[in-house]
C-alpha atoms as an extended CHARMM CRD file, in Angstrom:
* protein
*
       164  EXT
         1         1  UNK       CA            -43.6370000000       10.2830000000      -71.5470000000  PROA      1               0.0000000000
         2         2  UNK       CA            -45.9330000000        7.4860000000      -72.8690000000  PROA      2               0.0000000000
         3         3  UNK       CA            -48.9330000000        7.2980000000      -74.7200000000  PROA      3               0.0000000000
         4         4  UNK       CA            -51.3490000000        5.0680000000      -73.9060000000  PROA      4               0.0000000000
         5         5  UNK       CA            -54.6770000000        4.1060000000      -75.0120000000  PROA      5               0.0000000000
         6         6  UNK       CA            -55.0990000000        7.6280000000      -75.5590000000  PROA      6               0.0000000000
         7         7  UNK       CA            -53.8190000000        9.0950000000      -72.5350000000  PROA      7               0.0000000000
         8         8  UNK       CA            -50.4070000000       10.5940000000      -71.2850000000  PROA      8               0.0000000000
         9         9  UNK       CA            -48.1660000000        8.6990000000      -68.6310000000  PROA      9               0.0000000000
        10        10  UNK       CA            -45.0570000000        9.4810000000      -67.4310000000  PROA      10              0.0000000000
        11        11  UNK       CA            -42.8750000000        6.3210000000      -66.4770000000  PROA      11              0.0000000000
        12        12  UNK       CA            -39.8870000000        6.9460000000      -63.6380000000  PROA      12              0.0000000000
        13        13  UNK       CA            -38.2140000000        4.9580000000      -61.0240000000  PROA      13              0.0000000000
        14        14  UNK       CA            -40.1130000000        4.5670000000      -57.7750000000  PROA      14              0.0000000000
        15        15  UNK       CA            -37.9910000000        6.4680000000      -54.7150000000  PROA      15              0.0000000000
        16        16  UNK       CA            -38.4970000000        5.9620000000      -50.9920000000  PROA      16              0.0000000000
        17        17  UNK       CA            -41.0170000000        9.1320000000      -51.1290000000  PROA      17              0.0000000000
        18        18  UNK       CA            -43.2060000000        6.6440000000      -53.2030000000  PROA      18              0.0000000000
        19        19  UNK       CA            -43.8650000000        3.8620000000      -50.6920000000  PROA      19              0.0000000000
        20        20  UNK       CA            -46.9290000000        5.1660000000      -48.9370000000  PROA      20              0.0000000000
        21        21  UNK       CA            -48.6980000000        5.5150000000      -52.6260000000  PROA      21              0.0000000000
        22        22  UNK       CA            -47.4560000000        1.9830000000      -53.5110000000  PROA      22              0.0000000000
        23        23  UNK       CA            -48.9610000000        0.4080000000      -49.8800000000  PROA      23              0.0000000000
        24        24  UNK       CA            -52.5160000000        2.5180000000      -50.7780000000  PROA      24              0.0000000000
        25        25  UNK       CA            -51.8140000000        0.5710000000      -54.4560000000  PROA      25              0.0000000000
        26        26  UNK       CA            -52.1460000000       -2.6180000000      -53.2800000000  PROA      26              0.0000000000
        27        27  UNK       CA            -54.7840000000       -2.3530000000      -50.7800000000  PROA      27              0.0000000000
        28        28  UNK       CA            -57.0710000000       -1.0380000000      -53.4750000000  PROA      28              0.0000000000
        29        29  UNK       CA            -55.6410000000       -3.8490000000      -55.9870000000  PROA      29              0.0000000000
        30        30  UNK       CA            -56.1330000000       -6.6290000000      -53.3220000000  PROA      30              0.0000000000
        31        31  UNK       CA            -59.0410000000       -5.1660000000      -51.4580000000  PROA      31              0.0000000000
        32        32  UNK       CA            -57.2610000000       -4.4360000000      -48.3440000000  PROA      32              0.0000000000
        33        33  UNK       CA            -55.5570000000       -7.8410000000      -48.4120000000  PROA      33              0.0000000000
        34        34  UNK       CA            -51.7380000000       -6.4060000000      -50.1040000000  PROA      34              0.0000000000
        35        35  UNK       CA            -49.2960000000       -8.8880000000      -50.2100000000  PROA      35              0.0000000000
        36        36  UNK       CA            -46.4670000000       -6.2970000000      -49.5810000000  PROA      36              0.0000000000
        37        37  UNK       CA            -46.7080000000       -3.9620000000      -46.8020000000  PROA      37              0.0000000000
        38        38  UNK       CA            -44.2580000000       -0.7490000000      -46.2800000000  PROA      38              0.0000000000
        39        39  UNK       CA            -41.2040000000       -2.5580000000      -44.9040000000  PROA      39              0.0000000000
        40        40  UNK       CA            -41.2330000000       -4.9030000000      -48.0840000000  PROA      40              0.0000000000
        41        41  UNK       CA            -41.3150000000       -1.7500000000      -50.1690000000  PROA      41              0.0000000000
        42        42  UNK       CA            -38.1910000000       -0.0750000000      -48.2920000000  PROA      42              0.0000000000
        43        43  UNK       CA            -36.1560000000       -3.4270000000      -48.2390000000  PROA      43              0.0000000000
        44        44  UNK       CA            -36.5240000000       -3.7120000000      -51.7340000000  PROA      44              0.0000000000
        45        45  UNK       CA            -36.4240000000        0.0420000000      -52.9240000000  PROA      45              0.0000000000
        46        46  UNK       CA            -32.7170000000       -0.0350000000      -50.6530000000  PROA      46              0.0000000000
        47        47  UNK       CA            -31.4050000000       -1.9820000000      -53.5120000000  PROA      47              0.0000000000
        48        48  UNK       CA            -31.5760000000       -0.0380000000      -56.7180000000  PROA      48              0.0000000000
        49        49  UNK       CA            -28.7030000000       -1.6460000000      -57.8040000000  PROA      49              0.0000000000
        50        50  UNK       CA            -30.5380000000       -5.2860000000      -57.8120000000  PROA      50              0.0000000000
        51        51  UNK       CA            -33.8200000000       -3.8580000000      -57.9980000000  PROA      51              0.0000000000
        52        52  UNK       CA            -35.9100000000       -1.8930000000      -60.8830000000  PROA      52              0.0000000000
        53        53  UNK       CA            -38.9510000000       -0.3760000000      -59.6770000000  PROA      53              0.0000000000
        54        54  UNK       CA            -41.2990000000        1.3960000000      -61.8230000000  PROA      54              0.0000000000
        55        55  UNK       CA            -44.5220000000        3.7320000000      -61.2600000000  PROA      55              0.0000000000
        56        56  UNK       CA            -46.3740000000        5.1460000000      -63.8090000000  PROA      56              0.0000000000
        57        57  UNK       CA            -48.3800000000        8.7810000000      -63.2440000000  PROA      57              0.0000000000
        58        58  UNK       CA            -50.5760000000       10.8000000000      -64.5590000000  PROA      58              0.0000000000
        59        59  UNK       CA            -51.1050000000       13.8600000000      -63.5320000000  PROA      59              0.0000000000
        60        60  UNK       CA            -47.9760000000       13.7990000000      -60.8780000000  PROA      60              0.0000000000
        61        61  UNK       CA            -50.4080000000       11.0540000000      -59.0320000000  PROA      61              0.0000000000
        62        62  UNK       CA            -48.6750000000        7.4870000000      -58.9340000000  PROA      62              0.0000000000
        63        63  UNK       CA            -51.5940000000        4.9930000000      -60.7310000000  PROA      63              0.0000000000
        64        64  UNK       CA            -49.5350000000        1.5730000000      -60.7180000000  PROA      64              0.0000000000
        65        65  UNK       CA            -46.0370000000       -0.0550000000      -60.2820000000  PROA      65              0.0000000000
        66        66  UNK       CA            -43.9960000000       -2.9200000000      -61.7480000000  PROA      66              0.0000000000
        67        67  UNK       CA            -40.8860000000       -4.1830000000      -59.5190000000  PROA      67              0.0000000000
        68        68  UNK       CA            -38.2810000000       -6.8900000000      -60.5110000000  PROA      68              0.0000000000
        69        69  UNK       CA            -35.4840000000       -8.5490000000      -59.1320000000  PROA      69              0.0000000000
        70        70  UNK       CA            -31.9510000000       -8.3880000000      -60.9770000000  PROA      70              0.0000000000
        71        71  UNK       CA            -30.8070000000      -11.8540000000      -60.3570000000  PROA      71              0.0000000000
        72        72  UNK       CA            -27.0720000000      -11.3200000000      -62.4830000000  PROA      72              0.0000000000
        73        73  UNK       CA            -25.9010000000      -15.1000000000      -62.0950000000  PROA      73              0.0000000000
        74        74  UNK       CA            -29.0290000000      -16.4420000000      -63.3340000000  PROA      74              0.0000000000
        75        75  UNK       CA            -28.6980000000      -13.5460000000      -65.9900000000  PROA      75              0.0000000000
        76        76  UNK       CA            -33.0220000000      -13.0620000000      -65.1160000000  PROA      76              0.0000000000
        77        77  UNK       CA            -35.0130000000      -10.4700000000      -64.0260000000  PROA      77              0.0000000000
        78        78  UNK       CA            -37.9130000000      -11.7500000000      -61.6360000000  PROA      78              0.0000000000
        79        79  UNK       CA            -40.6250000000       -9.8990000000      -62.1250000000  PROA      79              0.0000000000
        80        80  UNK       CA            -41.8140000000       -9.8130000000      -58.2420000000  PROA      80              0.0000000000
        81        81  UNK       CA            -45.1990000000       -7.2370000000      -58.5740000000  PROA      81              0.0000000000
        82        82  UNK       CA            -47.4890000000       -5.4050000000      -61.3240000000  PROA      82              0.0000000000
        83        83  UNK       CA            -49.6530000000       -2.8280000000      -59.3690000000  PROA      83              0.0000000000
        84        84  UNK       CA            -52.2540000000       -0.3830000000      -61.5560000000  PROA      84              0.0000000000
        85        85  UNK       CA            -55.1520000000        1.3040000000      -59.4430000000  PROA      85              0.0000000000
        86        86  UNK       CA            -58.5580000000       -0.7030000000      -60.2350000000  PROA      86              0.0000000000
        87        87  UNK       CA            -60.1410000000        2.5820000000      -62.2270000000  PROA      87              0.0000000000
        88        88  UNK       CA            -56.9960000000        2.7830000000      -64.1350000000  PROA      88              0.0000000000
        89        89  UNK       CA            -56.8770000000       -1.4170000000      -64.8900000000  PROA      89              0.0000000000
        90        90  UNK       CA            -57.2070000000       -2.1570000000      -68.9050000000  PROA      90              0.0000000000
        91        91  UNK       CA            -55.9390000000        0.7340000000      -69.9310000000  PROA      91              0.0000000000
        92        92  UNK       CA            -52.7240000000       -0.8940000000      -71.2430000000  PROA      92              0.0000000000
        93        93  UNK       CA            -50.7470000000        0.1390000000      -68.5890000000  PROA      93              0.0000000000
        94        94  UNK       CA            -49.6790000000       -3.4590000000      -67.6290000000  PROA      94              0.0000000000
        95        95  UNK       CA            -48.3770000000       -3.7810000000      -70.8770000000  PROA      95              0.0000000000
        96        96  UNK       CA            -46.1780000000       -0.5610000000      -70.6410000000  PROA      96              0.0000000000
        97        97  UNK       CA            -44.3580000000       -1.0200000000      -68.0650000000  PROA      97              0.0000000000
        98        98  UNK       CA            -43.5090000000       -5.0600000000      -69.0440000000  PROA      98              0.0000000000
        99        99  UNK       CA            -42.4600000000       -3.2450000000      -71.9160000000  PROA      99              0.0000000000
       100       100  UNK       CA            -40.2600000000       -0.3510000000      -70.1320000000  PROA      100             0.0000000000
       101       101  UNK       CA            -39.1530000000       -3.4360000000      -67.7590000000  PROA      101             0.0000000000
       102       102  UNK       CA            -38.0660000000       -5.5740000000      -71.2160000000  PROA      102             0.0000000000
       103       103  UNK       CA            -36.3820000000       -2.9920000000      -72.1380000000  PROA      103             0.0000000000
       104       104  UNK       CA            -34.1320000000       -2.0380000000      -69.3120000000  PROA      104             0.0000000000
       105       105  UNK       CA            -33.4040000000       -5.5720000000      -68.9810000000  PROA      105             0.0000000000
       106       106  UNK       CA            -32.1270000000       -5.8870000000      -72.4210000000  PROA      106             0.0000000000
       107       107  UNK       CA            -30.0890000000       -3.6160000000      -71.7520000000  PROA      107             0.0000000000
       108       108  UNK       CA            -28.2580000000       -4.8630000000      -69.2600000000  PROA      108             0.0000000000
       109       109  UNK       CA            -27.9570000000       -8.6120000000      -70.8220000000  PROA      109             0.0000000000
       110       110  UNK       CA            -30.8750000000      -10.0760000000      -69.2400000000  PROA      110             0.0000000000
       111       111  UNK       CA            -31.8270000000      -13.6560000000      -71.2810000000  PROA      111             0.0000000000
       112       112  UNK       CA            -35.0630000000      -14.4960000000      -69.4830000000  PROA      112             0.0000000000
       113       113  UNK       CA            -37.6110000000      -12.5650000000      -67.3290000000  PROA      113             0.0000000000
       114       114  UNK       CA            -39.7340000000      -14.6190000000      -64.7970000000  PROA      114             0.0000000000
       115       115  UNK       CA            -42.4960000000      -14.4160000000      -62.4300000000  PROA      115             0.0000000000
       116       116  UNK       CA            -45.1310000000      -15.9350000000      -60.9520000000  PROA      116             0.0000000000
       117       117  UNK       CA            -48.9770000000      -15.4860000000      -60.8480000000  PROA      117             0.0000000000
       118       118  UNK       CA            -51.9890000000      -16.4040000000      -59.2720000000  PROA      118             0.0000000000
       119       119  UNK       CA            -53.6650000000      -19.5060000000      -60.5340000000  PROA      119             0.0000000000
       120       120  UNK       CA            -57.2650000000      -17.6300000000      -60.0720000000  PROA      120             0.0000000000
       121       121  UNK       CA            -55.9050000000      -14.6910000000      -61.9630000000  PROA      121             0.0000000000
       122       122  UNK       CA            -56.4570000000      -15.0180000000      -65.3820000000  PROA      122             0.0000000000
       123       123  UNK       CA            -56.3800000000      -11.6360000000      -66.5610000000  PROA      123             0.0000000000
       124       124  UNK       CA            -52.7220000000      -11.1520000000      -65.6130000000  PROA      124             0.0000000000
       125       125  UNK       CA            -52.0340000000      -14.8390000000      -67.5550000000  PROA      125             0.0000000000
       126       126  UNK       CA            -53.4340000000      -13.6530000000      -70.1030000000  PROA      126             0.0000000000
       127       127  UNK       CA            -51.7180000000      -10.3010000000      -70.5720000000  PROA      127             0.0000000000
       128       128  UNK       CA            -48.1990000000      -12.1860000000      -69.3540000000  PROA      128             0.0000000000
       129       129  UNK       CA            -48.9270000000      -14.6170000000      -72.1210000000  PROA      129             0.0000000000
       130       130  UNK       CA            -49.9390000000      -11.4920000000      -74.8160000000  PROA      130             0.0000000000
       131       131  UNK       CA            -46.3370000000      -10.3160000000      -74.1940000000  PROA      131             0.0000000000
       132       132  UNK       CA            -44.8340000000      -13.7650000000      -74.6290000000  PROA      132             0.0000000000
       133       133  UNK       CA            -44.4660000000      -15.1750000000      -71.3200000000  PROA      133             0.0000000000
       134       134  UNK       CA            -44.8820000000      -19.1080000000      -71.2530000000  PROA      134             0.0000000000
       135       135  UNK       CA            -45.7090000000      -21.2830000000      -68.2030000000  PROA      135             0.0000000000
       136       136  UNK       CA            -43.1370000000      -23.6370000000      -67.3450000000  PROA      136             0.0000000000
       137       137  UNK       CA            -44.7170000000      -25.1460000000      -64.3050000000  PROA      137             0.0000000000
       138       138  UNK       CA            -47.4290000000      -24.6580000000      -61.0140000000  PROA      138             0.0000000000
       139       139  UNK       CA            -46.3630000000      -23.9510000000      -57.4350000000  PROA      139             0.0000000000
       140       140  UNK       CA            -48.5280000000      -25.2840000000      -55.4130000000  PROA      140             0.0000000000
       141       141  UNK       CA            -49.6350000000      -23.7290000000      -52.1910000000  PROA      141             0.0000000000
       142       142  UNK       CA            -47.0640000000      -20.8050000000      -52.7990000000  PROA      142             0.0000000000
       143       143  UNK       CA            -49.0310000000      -17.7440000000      -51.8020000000  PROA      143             0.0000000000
       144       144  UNK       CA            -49.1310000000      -17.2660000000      -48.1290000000  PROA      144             0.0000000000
       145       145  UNK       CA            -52.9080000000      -16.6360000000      -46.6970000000  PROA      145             0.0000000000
       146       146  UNK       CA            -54.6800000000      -19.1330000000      -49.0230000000  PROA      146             0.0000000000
       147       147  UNK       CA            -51.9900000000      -20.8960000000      -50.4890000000  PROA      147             0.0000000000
       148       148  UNK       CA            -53.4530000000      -20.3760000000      -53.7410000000  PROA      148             0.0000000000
       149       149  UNK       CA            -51.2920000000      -21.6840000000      -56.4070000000  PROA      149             0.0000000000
       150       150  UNK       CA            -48.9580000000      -19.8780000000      -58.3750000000  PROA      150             0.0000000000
       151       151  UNK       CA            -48.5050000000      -20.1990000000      -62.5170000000  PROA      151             0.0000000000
       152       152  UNK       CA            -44.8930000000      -19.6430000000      -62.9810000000  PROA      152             0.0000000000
       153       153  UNK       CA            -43.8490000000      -18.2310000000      -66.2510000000  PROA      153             0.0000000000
       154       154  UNK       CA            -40.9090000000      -17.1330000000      -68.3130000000  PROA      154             0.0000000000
       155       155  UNK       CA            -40.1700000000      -15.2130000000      -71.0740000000  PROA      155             0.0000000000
       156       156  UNK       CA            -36.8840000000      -15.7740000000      -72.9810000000  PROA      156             0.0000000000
       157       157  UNK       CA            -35.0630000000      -11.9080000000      -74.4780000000  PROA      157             0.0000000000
       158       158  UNK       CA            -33.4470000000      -12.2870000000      -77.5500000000  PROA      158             0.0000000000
       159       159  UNK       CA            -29.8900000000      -10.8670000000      -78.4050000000  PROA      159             0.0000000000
       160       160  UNK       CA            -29.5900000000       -8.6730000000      -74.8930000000  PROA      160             0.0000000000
       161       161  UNK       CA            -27.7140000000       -5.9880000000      -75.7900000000  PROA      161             0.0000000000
       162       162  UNK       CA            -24.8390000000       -5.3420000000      -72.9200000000  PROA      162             0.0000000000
       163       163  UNK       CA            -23.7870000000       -8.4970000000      -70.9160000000  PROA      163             0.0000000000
       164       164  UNK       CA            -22.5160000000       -7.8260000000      -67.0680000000  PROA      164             0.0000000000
């Protein structure tokens, strides 16, 4: 359970049965435009064992999402989507599950967590940056559609706690 700005979450990992609220996520995030489409979802929610997806409810009803990408040789977690219905957007909840994600990855002996983020999107920059992230360099043309930029950031975890 989480407490947030007042309200009560609960935080789990997403399951297959969660895909069709996650595709319904992003269209309302990216107005009908979502990056990520159901076969994206399964392909990466068939790997819990390299990949930690989040979703956040209230109510039983899935509001947002966070996914990352366990990348063990690098000893990083890329962070590869934050999700949280528009009605439900700063509210914190961005900042909850970076923190749940932290967390887990901590635990097992992550050193940095990455990701990357639009250049136009300067609320999510400045919430990355709020919980530390730092940008380390500009990929240009790297979103497919209308190649808008990318920021890509990092954020380096102190003393992980388990090392793989």
């Amino acid at each position: 359970m989480l407490d947030v700005a007042g309200y009560s979450f609960t935080c789990r990992r997403a399951t297959v049965a969660d895909i069709d609220t996650l595709v319904k996520i992003e269209e309302a995030v990216y107005a009908g435009m979502a990056p990520w489409v159901l076969r994206d979802f399964l392909s990466e929610l068939s790997r819990p064992h390299i990949r930690l997806y989040l979703v956040i409810e209230r109510h039983q009803q899935v509001i947002g999402f966070a996914g990352a990408a366990y990348q063990r040789e690098q000893r990083d977690m890329h962070i590869t989507n934050i999700a949280v219905v528009p009605v439900w957007q700063s509210h914190g909840l961005g900042t909850a599950m970076l923190s749940e994600m932290t967390q887990f990855a901590q635990g097992v002996g992550v050193s940095t967590l990455t990701l990357e983020a639009r250049a136009s999107n300067h609320g999510a920059i400045a919430l990355y940056q709020r919980f530390g992230f730092q940008q380390i360099g500009v990929k240009k043309g790297y979103y497919l559609g209308d190649h808008e930029d990318a920021v890509s950031m990092v954020k380096k975890l102190g003393n992980p706690t388990r090392h793989n």
